[in-house]
Coordinates of C-alpha atoms in Angstrom, one line a residue:
Chain A
M89 CA -12.2 62.6 57.4
K90 CA -15.4 61.4 58.9
I91 CA -15.6 57.7 59.8
D92 CA -18.0 56.8 56.9
D93 CA -15.7 58.5 54.5
Y94 CA -12.8 56.3 55.6
F95 CA -15.0 53.3 55.1
L96 CA -16.0 54.4 51.6
F97 CA -12.4 55.2 50.6
I98 CA -11.3 51.7 51.9
Y99 CA -14.3 50.1 50.2
K100 CA -13.3 51.7 46.9
Y101 CA -9.7 50.5 47.1
L102 CA -10.4 47.0 48.3
S103 CA -13.1 46.4 45.7
K104 CA -10.5 47.3 43.1
K105 CA -8.2 44.7 44.7
K106 CA -10.9 42.0 45.2
L107 CA -8.8 39.0 44.4
R108 CA -6.0 40.1 46.6
T109 CA -8.3 41.0 49.4
L110 CA -10.1 37.6 49.3
L111 CA -6.8 35.7 49.1
T112 CA -5.4 37.6 52.0
S113 CA -8.5 37.0 54.1
I114 CA -8.9 33.3 53.2
G115 CA -6.6 32.2 56.1
I116 CA -8.9 34.2 58.5
T117 CA -11.9 32.6 56.9
I118 CA -10.6 29.1 57.4
G119 CA -9.5 29.8 61.0
V120 CA -12.8 31.5 61.9
A121 CA -14.9 28.7 60.2
T122 CA -12.9 26.1 62.1
I123 CA -13.5 27.8 65.4
F124 CA -17.1 28.4 64.5
V125 CA -17.8 24.7 63.8
L126 CA -15.9 23.4 66.9
V127 CA -17.4 25.9 69.3
S128 CA -20.9 25.6 68.0
L129 CA -20.8 21.8 68.1
S130 CA -19.2 21.6 71.6
Q131 CA -21.6 24.2 72.9
G132 CA -24.5 22.2 71.4
L133 CA -23.2 19.1 73.0
Q134 CA -22.7 20.8 76.4
N135 CA -26.2 22.3 76.3
Y136 CA -27.6 18.9 75.4
I137 CA -25.8 17.2 78.3
S138 CA -26.8 19.9 80.8
N139 CA -30.4 19.5 79.6
Q140 CA -30.3 15.7 79.9
L141 CA -28.7 15.9 83.3
S142 CA -31.1 18.5 84.6
T143 CA -33.8 15.8 84.4
L144 CA -31.8 14.1 87.2
G145 CA -31.8 17.4 89.0
D146 CA -30.7 17.3 92.6
K147 CA -33.1 14.5 93.5
V148 CA -30.9 11.5 92.8
I149 CA -27.4 10.2 93.8
F150 CA -26.0 7.0 92.6
I151 CA -23.4 4.8 94.3
Y152 CA -21.6 1.8 93.0
P153 CA -18.6 -0.2 94.3
G154 CA -15.5 0.4 92.2
V155 CA -12.9 3.0 91.2
S156 CA -13.5 6.0 89.0
K157 CA -10.8 7.0 86.5
G158 CA -12.3 9.6 84.3
F159 CA -14.9 7.8 82.1
S160 CA -13.3 4.4 82.4
S161 CA -14.9 3.5 85.7
S162 CA -16.4 0.1 86.2
I163 CA -18.4 -1.7 88.8
N164 CA -16.2 -3.9 91.0
G165 CA -17.7 -5.5 94.1
F166 CA -21.1 -5.6 95.7
I167 CA -23.3 -3.7 98.0
S168 CA -23.8 -5.3 101.4
N169 CA -27.0 -5.1 103.5
T170 CA -25.1 -3.2 106.2
F171 CA -24.0 -0.7 103.7
L172 CA -27.5 -0.3 102.3
E173 CA -29.0 0.1 105.8
N174 CA -26.4 2.7 106.8
I175 CA -26.9 4.7 103.7
Q176 CA -30.7 4.6 104.3
R177 CA -30.2 6.1 107.7
L178 CA -28.1 9.0 106.6
P179 CA -29.6 12.5 106.9
G180 CA -31.2 13.9 103.8
V181 CA -31.8 10.5 102.3
Q182 CA -35.4 9.6 101.5
I183 CA -34.8 6.1 100.2
A184 CA -31.9 4.0 99.0
I185 CA -33.0 1.5 96.2
P186 CA -30.7 -1.4 95.6
E187 CA -30.3 -2.6 92.0
Y188 CA -28.3 -5.2 90.2
L189 CA -26.7 -4.0 87.0
I190 CA -25.5 -6.5 84.4
S191 CA -24.7 -6.6 80.8
T192 CA -26.2 -9.6 79.0
E193 CA -27.2 -11.0 75.7
I194 CA -30.8 -10.9 74.6
Y195 CA -32.5 -12.7 71.8
Y196 CA -35.6 -11.5 69.9
N197 CA -37.2 -12.5 66.7
N198 CA -34.3 -13.9 64.7
N199 CA -31.8 -11.5 66.1
Y200 CA -29.7 -10.9 69.2
G201 CA -28.0 -8.0 70.9
V202 CA -26.4 -6.9 74.1
A203 CA -28.3 -4.9 76.7
T204 CA -27.6 -3.3 80.1
V205 CA -30.1 -4.8 82.5
Y206 CA -31.2 -3.1 85.7
V207 CA -32.8 -5.6 88.0
I208 CA -35.1 -3.7 90.4
N209 CA -37.9 -4.6 92.8
T210 CA -41.1 -3.4 91.2
K211 CA -42.2 -1.7 94.4
Y212 CA -39.6 0.9 93.7
I213 CA -40.5 1.2 90.0
N214 CA -42.1 4.6 90.3
Y215 CA -38.8 6.1 91.5
L216 CA -37.4 5.5 88.1
K217 CA -38.8 8.8 86.9
Y218 CA -36.2 10.6 89.0
D219 CA -33.6 8.9 86.8
G220 CA -35.2 10.4 83.7
Y221 CA -37.0 7.4 82.4
Q222 CA -40.1 8.1 80.5
I223 CA -42.5 5.6 79.0
Y224 CA -43.0 5.9 75.3
Q225 CA -45.4 3.0 74.8
G226 CA -47.0 0.5 77.3
S227 CA -46.3 0.8 81.0
L228 CA -43.6 0.3 83.6
I229 CA -43.3 -3.3 84.9
N230 CA -45.6 -4.0 87.7
N231 CA -45.4 -7.6 88.7
N232 CA -42.3 -8.5 90.6
D233 CA -42.7 -12.2 90.1
Q234 CA -43.5 -12.4 86.5
C235 CA -41.1 -12.4 83.5
Q236 CA -41.8 -9.0 82.1
V237 CA -39.5 -6.2 81.0
D238 CA -39.3 -2.6 79.9
I239 CA -37.0 -2.0 77.0
G240 CA -35.0 1.0 75.7
Y241 CA -35.7 2.7 72.4
N242 CA -32.9 1.1 70.4
I243 CA -33.9 -2.4 71.4
Y244 CA -37.5 -1.5 70.5
K245 CA -36.3 -0.4 67.0
G246 CA -34.4 -3.7 66.6
N247 CA -31.1 -1.7 66.5
N248 CA -32.4 0.3 63.5
N249 CA -33.5 -2.9 61.7
P250 CA -37.2 -2.4 60.8
N251 CA -37.8 -6.2 60.5
D252 CA -36.7 -6.7 64.1
Q253 CA -38.8 -4.1 65.8
I254 CA -40.1 -5.3 69.1
N255 CA -43.6 -4.1 70.1
V256 CA -45.4 -4.0 73.4
G257 CA -46.8 -7.5 74.0
D258 CA -43.9 -9.2 72.1
Y259 CA -41.5 -11.6 73.8
I260 CA -37.8 -11.5 74.1
N261 CA -35.4 -14.1 75.5
I262 CA -33.3 -12.9 78.4
F263 CA -31.4 -15.0 81.0
N264 CA -32.8 -18.0 79.0
Q265 CA -36.3 -16.9 79.9
R266 CA -39.1 -15.8 77.6
C267 CA -40.2 -12.4 78.9
E268 CA -43.1 -10.2 77.8
V269 CA -42.3 -6.6 76.8
I270 CA -44.6 -4.4 78.9
G271 CA -43.3 -1.0 78.0
I272 CA -40.9 1.0 75.9
F273 CA -38.9 4.0 77.0
Q274 CA -38.7 7.2 75.1
E275 CA -35.6 7.8 73.0
T276 CA -32.9 9.8 74.7
G277 CA -29.6 11.1 73.6
G278 CA -27.9 9.3 76.5
G279 CA -27.7 5.8 77.9
F280 CA -31.2 4.6 78.3
N281 CA -31.7 3.4 74.8
N282 CA -30.0 0.0 75.2
E283 CA -31.4 -0.7 78.7
I284 CA -33.8 -3.2 80.1
I285 CA -35.6 -3.1 83.4
F286 CA -36.1 -6.5 84.9
P287 CA -38.1 -7.5 88.0
E288 CA -36.1 -8.5 91.0
G289 CA -38.5 -11.2 92.2
Y290 CA -38.3 -13.1 88.9
Y291 CA -34.5 -12.8 88.8
K292 CA -34.3 -14.4 92.3
K293 CA -36.6 -17.2 91.0
I294 CA -34.1 -18.0 88.3
F295 CA -30.8 -17.5 90.1
G296 CA -31.8 -18.1 93.7
N297 CA -30.3 -14.9 95.1
I298 CA -29.2 -11.4 94.0
N299 CA -26.0 -9.5 94.7
Y300 CA -26.8 -5.7 94.5
N301 CA -24.1 -3.7 92.9
Y302 CA -25.8 -0.3 92.3
L303 CA -27.6 2.0 94.6
M304 CA -30.1 4.7 93.5
I305 CA -30.6 7.1 96.3
I306 CA -33.5 9.5 96.3
V307 CA -32.8 12.5 98.5
Y308 CA -35.0 15.2 99.9
N309 CA -32.0 17.4 100.8
Y310 CA -29.3 17.1 98.3
N311 CA -26.5 19.0 100.1
L312 CA -27.1 17.3 103.4
A313 CA -27.3 13.9 101.8
Y314 CA -24.3 14.4 99.5
I315 CA -22.1 15.4 102.4
A316 CA -23.3 12.6 104.7
I317 CA -22.8 10.0 101.9
N318 CA -19.4 11.3 101.1
D319 CA -18.3 11.3 104.7
Y320 CA -19.7 7.8 105.3
I321 CA -17.9 6.4 102.2
N322 CA -14.7 8.0 103.1
S323 CA -14.9 6.5 106.6
L324 CA -15.0 3.0 105.1
K325 CA -11.9 0.9 104.8
G326 CA -11.3 -1.7 102.0
Q327 CA -14.0 -1.4 99.4
S328 CA -14.1 1.9 97.5
Y329 CA -17.2 3.4 96.0
V330 CA -18.0 5.8 93.2
I331 CA -20.6 8.5 93.8
I332 CA -22.4 9.9 90.8
T333 CA -24.5 13.0 90.8
A334 CA -25.9 15.1 88.0
K335 CA -23.5 17.9 89.1
S336 CA -20.4 15.7 89.2
L337 CA -21.3 14.2 85.8
E338 CA -21.9 17.5 84.3
S339 CA -18.6 19.0 85.5
E340 CA -16.8 15.9 84.3
I341 CA -18.3 16.0 80.9
N342 CA -17.9 19.7 80.6
S343 CA -14.2 19.5 81.5
I344 CA -13.7 16.8 78.8
V345 CA -15.6 18.8 76.2
G346 CA -13.9 22.0 77.3
G347 CA -10.5 20.3 77.0
L348 CA -11.3 19.2 73.4
T349 CA -12.5 22.7 72.6
I350 CA -9.4 24.3 73.9
F351 CA -7.2 21.8 72.0
S352 CA -9.1 22.5 68.7
L353 CA -9.0 26.3 69.4
I354 CA -5.2 26.1 69.7
I355 CA -5.1 24.4 66.3
A356 CA -7.4 27.0 64.8
S357 CA -5.3 29.8 66.3
V358 CA -2.3 28.5 64.4
S359 CA -4.2 29.1 61.1
L360 CA -5.1 32.5 62.4
L361 CA -1.5 33.3 63.2
I362 CA -0.5 32.4 59.7
S363 CA -3.2 34.5 58.2
A364 CA -2.2 37.4 60.5
I365 CA 1.3 37.2 58.9
N366 CA -0.5 37.0 55.5
I367 CA -2.3 40.3 56.3
L368 CA 0.9 41.9 57.5
N369 CA 2.6 40.9 54.2
T370 CA -0.3 42.3 52.0
M371 CA -0.5 45.5 54.0
Y372 CA 3.3 46.0 53.7
T373 CA 3.1 45.4 49.9
S374 CA 0.1 47.7 49.7
V375 CA 2.0 50.5 51.5
L376 CA 4.9 50.2 49.2
E377 CA 2.7 50.2 46.1
R378 CA 0.8 53.2 47.3
Y379 CA 3.8 55.1 48.4
K380 CA 3.0 58.0 46.1
E381 CA -0.7 57.8 46.9
I382 CA 0.0 58.1 50.6
G383 CA 2.3 61.1 49.8
L384 CA -0.6 62.6 47.9
L385 CA -3.1 62.1 50.7
K386 CA -0.7 63.9 53.0
A387 CA 0.0 66.7 50.5
L388 CA -3.8 67.1 50.3
G389 CA -4.0 67.6 54.0
M390 CA -4.2 64.3 55.8
D391 CA -2.0 64.3 58.9
N392 CA 0.0 61.3 60.2
N393 CA -2.6 60.1 62.6
E394 CA -5.3 60.1 59.9
V395 CA -3.1 58.0 57.6
L396 CA -2.3 55.7 60.5
F397 CA -6.0 55.3 61.2
L398 CA -6.8 54.7 57.5
F399 CA -4.4 51.8 57.2
L400 CA -5.2 50.3 60.5
L401 CA -8.9 50.3 59.6
E402 CA -8.1 48.9 56.1
S403 CA -6.3 45.9 57.6
G404 CA -9.0 45.5 60.2
I405 CA -11.6 45.4 57.5
I406 CA -9.6 42.7 55.6
G407 CA -9.7 40.6 58.8
L408 CA -13.4 41.4 59.2
I409 CA -14.1 40.2 55.6
G410 CA -12.4 37.0 56.5
G411 CA -14.5 36.8 59.6
I412 CA -17.7 37.3 57.7
F413 CA -16.9 34.5 55.2
G414 CA -15.7 32.4 58.1
I415 CA -19.1 32.7 59.8
I416 CA -20.9 31.8 56.6
F417 CA -18.8 28.8 55.9
G418 CA -18.7 27.9 59.6
Y419 CA -22.5 28.0 59.7
I420 CA -22.9 25.8 56.7
M421 CA -20.3 23.3 57.8
S422 CA -21.6 23.1 61.4
N423 CA -25.1 22.4 60.1
I424 CA -23.7 19.7 57.7
A425 CA -21.8 18.2 60.6
G426 CA -24.9 18.2 62.7
F427 CA -26.8 16.5 59.9
I428 CA -24.2 13.8 59.5
F429 CA -24.0 13.2 63.2
K430 CA -27.8 12.9 63.3
S431 CA -27.9 10.4 60.5
M432 CA -25.2 8.5 62.3
G433 CA -27.4 8.4 65.4
F434 CA -25.5 10.9 67.5
T435 CA -28.6 13.1 68.0
A436 CA -26.8 14.9 70.8
L437 CA -24.3 16.5 68.5
Q438 CA -26.2 19.4 67.1
P439 CA -24.6 22.8 66.7
Y440 CA -25.6 25.6 69.0
I441 CA -24.7 29.0 67.6
S442 CA -24.7 31.6 70.3
I443 CA -24.8 35.4 69.7
Q444 CA -21.4 35.6 71.6
L445 CA -19.9 33.2 69.0
I446 CA -21.0 35.4 66.1
I447 CA -19.8 38.6 67.8
F448 CA -16.5 36.9 68.6
S449 CA -16.1 35.7 65.0
L450 CA -16.4 39.3 63.8
L451 CA -14.4 41.1 66.5
F452 CA -11.5 38.7 66.8
P453 CA -10.5 38.7 63.1
F454 CA -11.0 42.5 63.0
F455 CA -8.5 42.9 65.8
I456 CA -6.1 40.4 64.3
G457 CA -6.3 42.5 61.1
I458 CA -5.6 45.7 63.1
L459 CA -2.7 44.1 64.9
S460 CA -1.1 42.7 61.7
G461 CA -1.6 46.1 60.0
T462 CA 0.1 48.1 62.8
I463 CA 3.7 48.1 61.5
P464 CA 2.7 48.8 57.9
A465 CA 0.3 51.5 59.0
I466 CA 3.0 53.2 61.1
K467 CA 5.3 53.0 58.1
A468 CA 2.6 54.6 56.0
S469 CA 2.0 57.4 58.5
R470 CA 5.7 58.4 58.5
I471 CA 6.0 58.7 54.7
D472 CA 7.3 62.2 53.8
P473 CA 4.9 63.6 51.2
M474 CA 7.6 65.6 49.4
I475 CA 9.8 62.5 48.9
A476 CA 6.8 60.3 48.0
L477 CA 5.5 62.6 45.3
R478 CA 8.9 62.7 43.6
Y479 CA 9.4 58.9 44.0
E480 CA 9.7 57.0 40.8
Chain B
M137 CA 1.1 89.8 51.6
I138 CA 0.2 86.1 51.0
I139 CA 3.7 84.7 50.7
K140 CA 6.8 86.1 52.3
L141 CA 10.1 84.2 52.2
E142 CA 13.2 85.8 53.9
N143 CA 16.7 84.4 53.4
V144 CA 15.3 80.9 52.8
T145 CA 18.0 78.3 52.3
K146 CA 17.5 74.6 51.8
I147 CA 20.4 72.1 51.9
Y148 CA 19.9 68.4 51.0
K149 CA 22.2 65.7 52.2
I150 CA 22.7 63.1 49.5
G151 CA 25.1 60.4 50.6
D152 CA 28.1 62.2 51.9
S153 CA 27.7 65.4 49.9
Y154 CA 25.5 68.4 50.6
I155 CA 23.4 70.1 47.9
K156 CA 22.2 73.6 48.2
A157 CA 18.8 73.5 46.5
L158 CA 17.8 77.0 47.6
D159 CA 20.3 79.7 48.4
N160 CA 19.1 82.7 50.4
I161 CA 15.8 83.2 48.6
N162 CA 13.7 86.3 49.2
L163 CA 10.3 86.4 47.6
E164 CA 7.1 88.2 48.3
V165 CA 3.8 87.5 46.6
E166 CA 0.7 89.6 47.0
E167 CA -2.8 88.2 47.1
G168 CA -4.3 87.9 43.6
E169 CA -1.0 87.6 41.7
L170 CA -0.4 85.2 38.9
I171 CA 3.3 84.4 38.8
S172 CA 5.5 81.8 37.1
I173 CA 8.7 80.5 38.3
M174 CA 11.1 79.5 35.5
G175 CA 14.3 77.6 35.7
P176 CA 16.1 74.6 34.2
S177 CA 15.7 71.2 35.9
G178 CA 17.7 71.0 39.1
S179 CA 17.5 74.8 39.6
G180 CA 15.5 74.5 42.8
K181 CA 12.2 75.6 41.5
S182 CA 10.3 72.5 42.6
T183 CA 12.0 72.7 46.0
L184 CA 10.8 76.3 46.3
L185 CA 7.3 75.2 45.5
S186 CA 7.4 72.4 48.1
I187 CA 8.5 74.8 50.7
I188 CA 5.7 77.3 49.8
G189 CA 3.3 74.3 49.8
C190 CA 4.3 73.3 53.4
L191 CA 5.5 70.0 52.1
D192 CA 9.1 70.7 53.1
K193 CA 10.9 72.8 55.6
P194 CA 13.9 75.0 54.8
T195 CA 17.2 74.6 56.5
S196 CA 17.2 78.3 57.5
G197 CA 15.3 81.4 56.9
K198 CA 11.8 82.7 57.6
I199 CA 8.5 81.9 55.9
N200 CA 5.2 83.6 56.5
L201 CA 2.2 82.3 54.6
F202 CA -1.3 83.8 55.1
G203 CA 0.0 85.5 58.2
F204 CA 1.3 82.2 59.8
D205 CA 4.9 81.8 60.8
I206 CA 5.2 78.4 59.1
L207 CA 8.4 77.2 60.9
K208 CA 6.7 77.4 64.2
L209 CA 3.8 75.1 63.2
S210 CA 3.6 71.4 64.0
D211 CA 3.1 68.7 61.3
K212 CA -0.5 68.5 62.2
E213 CA -0.9 72.3 61.9
L214 CA 0.9 72.3 58.6
S215 CA -1.5 69.7 57.2
K216 CA -4.3 72.0 58.2
I217 CA -2.7 74.8 56.3
R218 CA -2.3 72.5 53.3
K219 CA -5.9 71.4 53.3
N220 CA -7.5 74.8 54.0
Y221 CA -5.3 77.3 52.2
I222 CA -3.5 75.6 49.3
G223 CA -4.5 73.7 46.2
F224 CA -1.9 71.6 44.5
I225 CA -1.6 70.8 40.8
F226 CA 1.2 68.4 39.9
Q227 CA 2.9 67.5 36.6
Q228 CA 1.8 63.9 36.9
F229 CA -1.9 63.9 37.5
Y230 CA -1.8 62.0 40.8
L231 CA -5.4 60.9 40.8
F232 CA -6.7 58.0 42.8
N233 CA -7.3 55.5 40.0
Y234 CA -10.0 53.6 41.9
L235 CA -12.1 56.8 42.4
N236 CA -14.1 58.4 39.7
A237 CA -13.6 62.1 38.8
L238 CA -16.3 63.2 41.2
E239 CA -15.0 61.1 44.1
N240 CA -11.4 62.3 43.5
V241 CA -12.6 65.9 43.9
E242 CA -14.9 65.1 46.8
L243 CA -12.1 63.4 48.7
I244 CA -10.4 66.8 49.3
T245 CA -13.6 68.2 50.9
K246 CA -13.8 65.1 53.0
I247 CA -10.2 65.2 54.2
A248 CA -10.9 68.8 55.2
N249 CA -14.2 67.8 56.9
K250 CA -16.0 70.5 54.9
K251 CA -19.7 70.4 54.4
N252 CA -20.2 72.4 51.2
N253 CA -19.5 69.9 48.4
K254 CA -18.9 71.8 45.2
A255 CA -17.2 68.9 43.4
K256 CA -19.9 68.6 40.7
E257 CA -20.0 72.4 40.1
L258 CA -16.2 72.5 39.8
L259 CA -16.0 69.7 37.4
E260 CA -18.6 71.4 35.2
K261 CA -16.6 74.6 35.4
V262 CA -13.5 72.8 34.0
G263 CA -15.7 71.3 31.3
L264 CA -16.0 67.8 32.7
G265 CA -19.7 67.9 33.5
N266 CA -20.3 64.9 31.3
R267 CA -17.3 62.9 32.7
L268 CA -18.3 62.9 36.4
Y269 CA -18.4 59.2 36.9
N270 CA -15.4 58.2 34.7
L271 CA -12.4 56.6 36.3
P272 CA -9.1 58.4 35.6
N273 CA -8.0 55.7 33.1
Q274 CA -11.1 56.5 31.1
L275 CA -10.0 60.2 30.7
S276 CA -7.4 61.8 28.5
G277 CA -4.4 63.5 30.0
G278 CA -5.9 66.9 29.5
Q279 CA -9.1 65.8 31.1
Q280 CA -7.3 64.2 34.1
Q281 CA -5.4 67.4 34.6
R282 CA -8.6 69.3 34.7
V283 CA -9.9 66.9 37.4
V284 CA -6.8 67.8 39.3
I285 CA -7.5 71.5 38.9
A286 CA -11.1 71.0 40.1
R287 CA -9.7 69.0 43.1
A288 CA -7.2 71.9 43.8
L289 CA -10.2 74.2 44.0
A290 CA -12.5 72.0 46.1
N291 CA -11.6 73.6 49.4
D292 CA -11.7 77.1 48.0
P293 CA -7.9 77.7 48.7
K294 CA -6.4 81.2 48.6
L295 CA -3.3 79.9 46.9
I296 CA -2.9 77.5 44.0
L297 CA 0.5 75.9 43.4
A298 CA 1.1 74.2 40.0
D299 CA 4.2 72.2 39.4
E300 CA 4.7 71.9 35.6
P301 CA 0.9 71.6 35.1
T302 CA 1.2 71.3 31.3
G303 CA 4.4 69.2 31.2
N304 CA 2.6 66.0 30.2
L305 CA 0.0 67.6 27.9
D306 CA -0.3 68.3 24.2
E307 CA -0.5 71.9 23.1
K308 CA -4.3 72.2 22.9
S309 CA -4.8 70.7 26.4
A310 CA -2.0 72.8 27.8
N311 CA -3.7 75.9 26.5
D312 CA -7.0 74.8 28.0
V313 CA -5.3 74.3 31.4
I314 CA -3.6 77.7 31.3
D315 CA -6.9 79.4 30.2
I316 CA -8.6 77.9 33.2
L317 CA -5.9 79.0 35.6
K318 CA -5.9 82.5 34.1
K319 CA -9.7 82.7 34.5
L320 CA -9.4 81.6 38.1
N321 CA -6.9 84.3 38.8
K322 CA -8.9 87.1 37.0
E323 CA -12.5 86.2 38.0
E324 CA -12.0 84.7 41.5
G325 CA -8.8 86.5 42.5
K326 CA -6.9 83.3 43.3
T327 CA -3.2 83.7 43.9
I328 CA -1.5 81.3 41.5
A329 CA 2.1 80.2 41.3
I330 CA 3.2 78.1 38.4
V331 CA 6.5 76.3 38.1
T332 CA 7.4 75.8 34.4
H333 CA 10.2 75.8 32.0
D334 CA 7.9 76.4 29.1
P335 CA 8.1 80.1 27.9
R336 CA 4.7 79.9 26.3
I337 CA 3.2 79.4 29.7
A338 CA 5.4 81.9 31.4
E339 CA 4.5 84.7 29.0
Q340 CA 0.9 84.5 29.9
T341 CA 1.6 85.3 33.6
E342 CA 2.0 88.8 35.1
R343 CA 5.2 88.1 36.8
I344 CA 8.1 85.8 35.9
V345 CA 10.6 84.8 38.5
V346 CA 13.8 83.2 37.2
I347 CA 15.7 80.8 39.4
R348 CA 19.0 79.0 38.7
N349 CA 21.3 77.1 41.1
G350 CA 19.0 77.8 44.0
K351 CA 19.2 81.6 43.5
I352 CA 16.7 84.1 42.2
L353 CA 18.4 85.6 39.1
S354 CA 15.6 88.0 38.3
D355 CA 12.2 88.9 39.5
N356 CA 9.5 90.4 37.3
T357 CA 11.2 90.1 34.0
T358 CA 10.0 89.5 30.4
V359 CA 10.0 86.1 28.8
D360 CA 12.8 87.1 26.5
E361 CA 15.0 88.3 29.3
A362 CA 14.2 85.2 31.2
L363 CA 15.2 83.0 28.3
E364 CA 18.4 85.0 27.9
L365 CA 19.2 84.4 31.6
L366 CA 18.6 80.8 31.3
K367 CA 20.8 80.2 28.3

């Protein structure tokens, strides 16, 4: 038979057994839909992160004193003048900008919140663009000795409370000082939304001095600078430092997202395994039920290989049907999930559906079907037509 | 010579005992003959038909069909013989119940990878031109058997083998079926072998072969003689 004749024959049979076919393939549908949702969301997340991080590019390296343990790293210690000067002198480094990073309460209108404050000398303010900051309204702070701030998008929105929105020209209370809001940063998917940029000169006026704990290093030769900084930090005894680059962040995030994806894929494959057994069972039943029919096909001139092919294709198609429904449900569910995440404020978690994912979601269940159908198909191909036709 | 069986013996093993279904059968059939094979149940007549139909192989003996030495052919080659040279008609109608009449007939052409699709024409010929798209369960027994005949003809076989073709039919339908078979033999020169225990069928064929306990008792006898032998 020609290939399209096989398809037609299988179509005729399966459409007579619609309910059974659907019930058999439902396991595949669930498995494929699960994989589809997980992979599309984690790919979406990964893409988003790469995009975000690519704004950093290979122009900036951060250093802070402390120890990194996965994501649970924290600042512990200070940056000395000697350290700053030595970093500044390393090859590939354009400029090392010291900052003081602190989490503090802020008060505004009748509300209060917690913000991450970057204290920085305004003479370096234009370098912030390398860190991905972009102004949404107003401007960057420009007077080192006045109480003025730039605020992140969430703070501007009053943490999603319309009554508490803070506009350019309003005042907030920070470090017990009344400071004017000069600019607002654009919304990002990442960490800038709850940040405040505070002028170093004014900070010194309040507290007398400043202990830097964060170094933003602008480089003109990334590889050269990265190696030199790494070597220098490794040569130090006592205080340990954490180096953050776009590339290191990206690989760290990717490995975590990748780990989660693999974990969920393992769970999804369990459901696929169960549905493979389900297909095996259905095909086995089908071969028994169609014992005479198979005998007839052979009497009418089909040889063993053609019968084998027919049944392999049929179980492959049952898998494929499951896959198609899996893609439809997966597509709907991943979009619903994306919508929910968006309404919860996780704008980063949007599904990304790649063509590879769709092809995989079709081919994989097809092969699962073929694999599960192998034993029944071999059994069918070995049926003796004479015995089958006499079989009651 | 279209069929030539020499000393064909078929022994079945059932449990621990052996049953001689065919015992030293010699049979020759010329192209264009219409023969009937008569015998009581268990006489070996269906086994004989299976062996002529390349569905079964004898334990010993020689078979030549259409000039091929059948025992030297592989399973794949035998299936080619079946689809290109032989049309089968069974007692039970054996139609695919999820295919309509037309599709059931076309299936054979498709299995044989043949291009000329005469399915419609054949169904019209057996009087089912207005039942092309009916599923088997929407057809009467006689109509179903006529679909089977159309199917048996689809690949233009030289030989038609019919195993109790009227066994499940009422008299009128049975006569229709026999009329069609006779017409095929006369007008198109098809060689037809009918296995039956019904003397009314047998008397309409040119040659009656009587078989009992796996042996041919008589070849080319009259119905009355046959009935006498089978008593």
